[in-house]
Amino acid sequence: MRRRRGAWLAAVVGAAIGVLGVTACGPDGGRPVPPGVAEQDADADPQGLVGLWRVERPGGSDAEWLRLDASELQLWSDGDVVLGSWTAGGSLLVASVDGWIGDADPEDAGWLGAVVGYRGTGSGWELVDVDGAVVATLRVDGAPDPHPDVTDEWTRPPEVTDRTREVLASPAPLPPALSPPTREDLTGRWVADAPVADDEPHVDLAGDGTYTGSDGCNGAAGRWALGAEGRFLATSGPMTAIGCDGAPVPSWVATARRVGMDGGALVLLDADGEELGRLSRSD
C-alpha cells in the first residue's frame, strides 16, 4: 500500500502517517548569514541542494538519507521516514518537520531545527547552525531500501523541474520605498487588518526561528530566517483546512521571499516583488 503526505487531516490519514502540530525547535533561525558561511556561498544556487543525500552527523544513524525535492523533504532513518518542508536561498536554509510514516520517530529529525544555513564542500554540502558549526554533512552515497508504505519515487533522487526552479529562484530586490528590517524588528506578533473569525489573523515570529500563526480559523506553524536586504525564508508547516473569512497570513509568510518596513507596517513580498500583504505590530 502506498501512502504519501497529503493534507494534515489525521482523521483521513489515520495511524499510518503521524502529524506534528508544532515544528522542531532549534537555535536562533532569524539571524542573517551564519558565521563560517563563505562569502562566495552567499549567492549559492539552492537548486544544487535538490537530491538524495546520505546524512553524516554526530549521533546519527549509519542508514540516514535526506531527500530534498522543491519544497518537500523526506528523511529516512533506519528504514523509517519523517516528512517535512524546506526552503533555501542566499546561503540561508530552513527546514521543519510536519509528519511521519508508520513507526518513524519525529525526534530523529530534531536536528533539522538547528539548521539555518548551508555551504558547499565540492562533493556535497554542509548544513550549519547559527554559529556556523556543522550540524550535518550531505553527500551522494547509495539509497534507502524500499518501504512498504512509501512510494518508490522517494528512494530515488528528484529531478530539477520548472517548478523547482520557480520555488528556489532568487527574489526580486526590495523596493526602494521599503527599509530592510532587522531580526529584532521582525520578532513579535503581527496582525492583519481583516475580519476576525474564530481567531485574529496573525503571525508570531519567535526569536528562536519558529513561527505560529492563523488565518482566523486555521492554525499554522513553521520556521523562518532573515537575510540581507530583507531576504526572507519560511517553511510552510502543517495547517488545517477550514473555510475562513479572515486573511491568509500563514500563506503570506510561507510564500514571502522579501520583507520590508513601510513606517510601522511589515510588508511581505513574493519572489517577483509583488506585495502579498501588510501586517501591523500587535501590542
XYZ file of N, CA and C in Angstrom, residues 82-234:
459
model
N 10.476 10.362 8.007
C 9.894 11.577 8.578
C 9.702 12.572 7.440
N 8.611 13.334 7.477
C 8.235 14.239 6.401
C 8.323 15.689 6.857
N 8.564 16.588 5.897
C 8.623 17.989 6.261
C 8.720 18.891 5.051
N 9.060 20.151 5.309
C 9.223 21.129 4.246
C 10.533 21.878 4.459
N 11.040 22.506 3.399
C 12.287 23.247 3.482
C 12.291 24.318 2.405
N 13.153 25.290 2.591
C 13.410 26.273 1.554
C 14.792 26.849 1.798
N 15.409 27.364 0.753
C 16.773 27.867 0.866
C 16.993 28.986 -0.130
N 17.996 29.798 0.152
C 18.363 30.876 -0.757
C 19.402 31.775 -0.134
N 20.391 32.194 -0.938
C 21.389 33.126 -0.466
C 22.165 32.643 0.732
N 22.431 31.360 0.867
C 23.154 30.694 1.953
C 22.276 30.392 3.157
N 21.025 30.868 3.183
C 20.099 30.536 4.252
C 19.345 29.253 3.910
N 19.025 28.482 4.932
C 18.204 27.287 4.751
C 17.399 27.061 6.017
N 16.115 26.813 5.857
C 15.265 26.450 6.985
C 14.476 25.199 6.617
N 14.258 24.364 7.618
C 13.505 23.125 7.416
C 12.682 22.848 8.655
N 11.530 22.241 8.474
C 10.688 21.878 9.606
C 10.035 20.539 9.341
N 9.654 19.877 10.422
C 9.049 18.552 10.373
C 7.553 18.689 10.597
N 6.757 18.005 9.767
C 5.314 18.103 9.953
C 4.597 16.766 9.923
N 5.317 15.668 9.812
C 4.646 14.378 9.827
C 5.623 13.230 9.746
N 5.096 12.028 9.824
C 5.944 10.839 9.733
C 5.105 9.675 9.251
N 5.766 8.607 8.866
C 5.080 7.429 8.334
C 5.331 6.244 9.243
N 4.272 5.536 9.556
C 4.372 4.318 10.346
C 4.960 4.545 11.715
N 6.035 3.803 12.032
C 6.650 3.847 13.355
C 7.807 4.829 13.444
N 7.950 5.683 12.471
C 9.049 6.653 12.497
C 8.928 7.570 13.713
N 10.066 7.986 14.236
C 10.111 8.880 15.391
C 10.482 10.273 14.909
N 9.578 11.259 15.034
C 9.892 12.613 14.548
C 11.098 13.229 15.242
N 11.453 12.722 16.428
C 12.635 13.252 17.104
C 13.916 12.918 16.339
N 13.843 11.923 15.444
C 15.011 11.606 14.614
C 15.381 12.776 13.713
N 14.413 13.656 13.449
C 14.656 14.809 12.585
C 14.804 16.098 13.373
N 14.902 16.011 14.689
C 15.009 17.209 15.503
C 16.208 18.068 15.158
N 17.267 17.438 14.667
C 18.483 18.185 14.314
C 18.240 19.183 13.184
N 17.222 18.936 12.356
C 16.928 19.862 11.262
C 16.547 21.250 11.783
N 15.988 21.305 12.982
C 15.589 22.584 13.549
C 16.757 23.486 13.877
N 17.970 22.927 13.956
C 19.155 23.737 14.255
C 19.784 24.322 12.999
N 19.369 23.865 11.830
C 19.992 24.286 10.578
C 19.463 25.649 10.157
N 20.377 26.591 9.887
C 19.977 27.903 9.377
C 20.748 28.298 8.117
N 21.711 27.464 7.697
C 22.489 27.814 6.513
C 23.135 26.602 5.887
N 23.752 26.813 4.727
C 24.430 25.723 4.025
C 25.638 26.273 3.280
N 26.591 25.390 3.018
C 27.761 25.766 2.241
C 28.271 24.538 1.498
N 28.848 24.769 0.325
C 29.327 23.669 -0.499
C 30.639 23.099 -0.004
N 30.828 21.800 -0.268
C 32.072 21.127 0.097
C 32.844 20.651 -1.124
N 32.304 20.848 -2.319
C 32.912 20.312 -3.528
C 32.263 19.010 -3.940
N 32.002 18.144 -2.971
C 31.354 16.863 -3.261
C 29.975 16.756 -2.627
N 29.536 17.811 -1.969
C 28.238 17.785 -1.304
C 28.008 19.096 -0.582
N 27.388 19.004 0.613
C 27.009 20.198 1.351
C 27.219 19.996 2.842
N 27.501 21.103 3.511
C 27.456 21.137 4.960
C 26.273 21.990 5.380
N 25.473 21.464 6.299
C 24.378 22.211 6.891
C 24.864 22.754 8.223
N 24.707 24.057 8.431
C 25.327 24.690 9.595
C 24.283 25.361 10.478
N 24.678 25.567 11.746
C 23.789 26.233 12.689
C 24.102 27.722 12.740
N 23.473 28.429 13.666
C 23.585 29.876 13.719
C 25.004 30.334 14.022
N 25.833 29.471 14.627
C 27.212 29.807 14.925
C 28.177 29.372 13.823
N 27.632 28.792 12.750
C 28.475 28.317 11.667
C 29.016 26.921 11.884
N 28.651 26.271 12.981
C 29.103 24.908 13.240
C 28.346 23.925 12.362
N 29.016 22.863 11.935
C 28.404 21.873 11.047
C 27.438 20.995 11.834
N 26.188 20.998 11.411
C 25.170 20.135 12.007
C 25.173 18.775 11.322
N 25.321 18.792 9.993
C 25.327 17.543 9.227
C 26.027 17.789 7.893
N 26.577 16.721 7.341
C 27.190 16.751 6.017
C 26.365 15.886 5.076
N 26.134 16.378 3.864
C 25.368 15.651 2.862
C 26.278 15.252 1.723
N 26.173 13.999 1.283
C 26.930 13.536 0.117
C 26.128 12.471 -0.609
N 26.430 12.299 -1.872
C 25.764 11.272 -2.667
C 26.391 9.927 -2.329
N 25.576 8.990 -1.860
C 26.088 7.670 -1.483
C 24.929 6.718 -1.257
N 24.588 5.938 -2.269
C 23.567 4.917 -2.122
C 22.167 5.472 -2.009
N 21.272 4.638 -1.480
C 19.861 4.995 -1.370
C 19.214 4.105 -0.318
N 18.121 4.575 0.277
C 17.421 3.745 1.262
C 16.727 2.567 0.606
N 16.505 1.527 1.394
C 15.746 0.384 0.908
C 14.273 0.763 0.788
N 13.553 0.143 -0.134
C 12.112 0.436 -0.269
C 11.361 0.178 1.030
N 10.285 0.935 1.210
C 9.428 0.820 2.397
C 8.028 0.449 1.906
N 7.346 -0.484 2.558
C 6.037 -0.933 2.051
C 4.976 0.158 2.010
N 5.110 1.200 2.848
C 4.110 2.263 2.893
C 4.560 3.548 2.220
N 5.641 3.468 1.464
C 6.223 4.665 0.855
C 6.392 4.454 -0.641
N 6.063 5.464 -1.417
C 6.270 5.378 -2.853
C 7.745 5.164 -3.184
N 8.028 4.308 -4.162
C 9.406 4.042 -4.556
C 10.107 5.294 -5.082
N 9.310 6.269 -5.498
C 9.883 7.519 -6.003
C 10.785 8.171 -4.963
N 10.453 7.997 -3.685
C 11.220 8.643 -2.625
C 12.550 7.945 -2.357
N 12.804 6.807 -2.991
C 14.108 6.148 -2.861
C 15.051 6.562 -3.979
N 14.601 7.492 -4.836
C 15.422 7.949 -5.957
C 15.595 9.462 -5.887
N 16.700 9.980 -6.436
C 16.896 11.441 -6.433
C 15.812 12.130 -7.251
N 15.304 13.268 -6.783
C 14.308 14.011 -7.555
C 14.970 14.761 -8.702
N 14.168 15.120 -9.684
C 14.661 15.912 -10.802
C 14.416 17.393 -10.536
N 15.290 18.226 -11.066
C 15.087 19.665 -11.006
C 14.138 20.039 -12.135
N 12.946 20.452 -11.774
C 11.909 20.783 -12.746
C 11.711 22.295 -12.815
N 10.821 22.725 -13.707
C 10.496 24.151 -13.783
C 9.921 24.637 -12.457
N 9.115 23.802 -11.809
C 8.553 24.188 -10.509
C 9.664 24.350 -9.475
N 10.650 23.443 -9.495
C 11.769 23.557 -8.572
C 12.494 24.876 -8.777
N 12.760 25.195 -10.039
C 13.462 26.449 -10.352
C 12.654 27.656 -9.885
N 11.342 27.570 -10.048
C 10.480 28.670 -9.627
C 10.500 28.838 -8.113
N 10.402 27.722 -7.387
C 10.359 27.762 -5.930
C 11.666 28.302 -5.349
N 12.799 27.948 -5.965
C 14.107 28.301 -5.420
C 14.779 29.464 -6.140
N 14.038 30.154 -6.999
C 14.616 31.277 -7.745
C 14.954 32.438 -6.812
N 15.978 33.216 -7.183
C 16.327 34.402 -6.410
C 15.198 35.430 -6.514
N 14.840 36.065 -5.415
C 13.725 37.016 -5.447
C 14.133 38.366 -6.030
N 13.143 39.127 -6.452
C 13.377 40.492 -6.914
C 13.896 41.325 -5.746
N 14.656 42.398 -6.044
C 15.184 43.243 -4.966
C 14.072 43.895 -4.156
N 14.417 44.297 -2.957
C 13.476 45.017 -2.107
C 13.215 46.390 -2.719
N 11.954 46.770 -2.885
C 11.658 48.092 -3.457
C 12.302 49.209 -2.642
N 12.778 50.267 -3.299
C 13.450 51.360 -2.587
C 12.585 52.019 -1.514
N 11.273 51.970 -1.665
C 10.389 52.612 -0.695
C 10.334 51.865 0.637
N 10.846 50.627 0.660
C 10.807 49.820 1.867
C 12.199 49.715 2.483
N 12.247 49.636 3.803
C 13.507 49.500 4.520
C 13.691 48.057 4.967
N 14.893 47.482 4.789
C 15.114 46.113 5.261
C 15.073 46.059 6.786
N 14.343 45.120 7.349
C 14.243 45.026 8.806
C 15.402 44.240 9.399
N 15.602 44.390 10.687
C 16.497 43.533 11.441
C 15.683 42.385 12.037
N 16.384 41.413 12.575
C 15.690 40.309 13.230
C 14.854 40.832 14.397
N 15.414 41.792 15.132
C 14.683 42.360 16.266
C 13.422 43.076 15.797
N 13.504 43.712 14.618
C 12.313 44.378 14.073
C 11.186 43.375 13.838
N 11.540 42.181 13.373
C 10.526 41.203 12.989
C 9.964 40.414 14.169
N 10.798 40.178 15.161
C 10.375 39.313 16.266
C 9.173 39.908 16.992
N 8.136 39.097 17.140
C 6.933 39.535 17.838
C 5.674 39.132 17.083
N 4.572 39.673 17.493
C 3.257 39.332 16.918
C 2.826 40.405 15.927
N 2.375 39.953 14.754
C 1.918 40.837 13.685
C 0.515 40.419 13.276
N -0.348 41.409 13.049
C -1.751 41.108 12.747
C -2.156 41.784 11.443
N -3.176 41.202 10.806
C -3.706 41.742 9.557
C -4.961 42.553 9.835
N -5.179 43.565 9.024
C -6.414 44.345 9.091
C -7.460 43.589 8.280
N -8.155 42.666 8.943
C -9.096 41.781 8.255
C -10.182 41.356 9.222
N -11.290 40.853 8.692
C -12.348 40.360 9.583
C -11.832 39.247 10.483
N -12.229 39.271 11.726
C -11.822 38.246 12.676
C -12.893 37.168 12.727
N -12.465 35.917 12.516
C -13.389 34.798 12.595
C -13.254 34.187 13.993
N -12.724 32.983 14.078
C -12.528 32.365 15.386
C -11.300 32.931 16.088
N -10.370 33.473 15.318
C -9.113 33.962 15.855
C -8.701 35.187 15.044
N -7.797 35.975 15.573
C -7.275 37.142 14.867
C -6.249 36.684 13.835
N -6.391 37.047 12.554
C -5.362 36.685 11.567
C -4.017 37.289 11.967
N -3.002 36.438 12.172
C -1.751 36.933 12.732
C -0.607 35.972 12.452
N 0.601 36.421 12.770
C 1.764 35.554 12.831
C 2.610 36.003 14.020
N 3.106 35.036 14.779
C 4.047 35.290 15.862
C 5.412 34.785 15.410
N 6.345 35.702 15.182
C 7.702 35.359 14.768
C 8.579 35.314 16.012
N 8.966 34.131 16.415
C 9.726 33.959 17.653
C 11.220 34.132 17.400
N 11.938 34.540 18.435
C 13.370 34.763 18.315
C 14.172 33.499 18.084
N 13.571 32.323 18.343
C 14.307 31.076 18.114
C 14.160 30.571 16.688
N 13.532 31.391 15.805
C 13.412 30.993 14.408
C 12.183 30.177 14.088
N 11.244 30.050 15.022
C 9.983 29.370 14.749
C 8.875 30.414 14.636
N 7.768 30.015 14.022
C 6.608 30.902 13.998
C 5.342 30.094 14.148
N 4.318 30.753 14.651
C 2.959 30.220 14.659
C 2.054 31.316 14.122
N 0.920 30.921 13.577
C 0.027 31.923 13.024
C -1.348 31.368 12.763
N -2.218 32.232 12.237
C -3.591 31.839 11.946
C -4.150 32.741 10.862
N -5.039 32.173 10.035
C -5.759 32.994 9.058
C -7.094 33.463 9.620
N -7.329 33.152 10.880
C -8.578 33.482 11.528
C -9.343 32.252 11.950
N -9.080 31.122 11.274
C -9.749 29.861 11.593
C -8.773 28.691 11.687
N -7.670 28.757 10.941
C -6.735 27.643 10.837
C -5.380 28.015 11.423
N -4.873 27.160 12.308
C -3.558 27.381 12.879
C -2.465 26.869 11.954
N -1.288 27.486 12.025
C -0.141 27.090 11.205
C 1.121 27.281 12.017
N 2.195 26.606 11.595
C 3.477 26.710 12.274
C 4.586 26.387 11.299
N 5.770 26.895 11.570
C 6.913 26.620 10.712
C 8.159 27.280 11.253
N 9.167 27.437 10.384
C 10.418 28.093 10.743
C 10.663 29.258 9.795
N 11.438 30.241 10.269
C 11.721 31.411 9.451
C 13.178 31.829 9.610
N 13.659 32.555 8.605
C 15.018 33.092 8.650
C 15.046 34.395 7.874
N 15.924 35.299 8.305
C 16.064 36.610 7.682
C 17.496 36.799 7.214
N 17.659 37.233 5.962
C 18.970 37.515 5.417
C 19.142 38.984 5.093
N 20.146 39.275 4.274
C 20.450 40.650 3.914
C 19.385 41.213 2.980
N 19.216 42.547 3.031
C 18.305 43.263 2.139
C 16.885 42.702 2.166
N 16.457 42.299 3.353
C 15.088 41.833 3.509
C 14.796 40.455 2.972
N 15.843 39.697 2.588
C 15.572 38.337 2.115
C 14.950 37.536 3.253
N 13.867 36.832 2.956
C 13.088 36.145 3.977
C 12.757 34.740 3.504
N 12.862 33.788 4.414
C 12.504 32.408 4.123
C 11.621 31.877 5.240
N 10.644 31.056 4.889
C 9.819 30.392 5.892
C 9.314 29.078 5.315
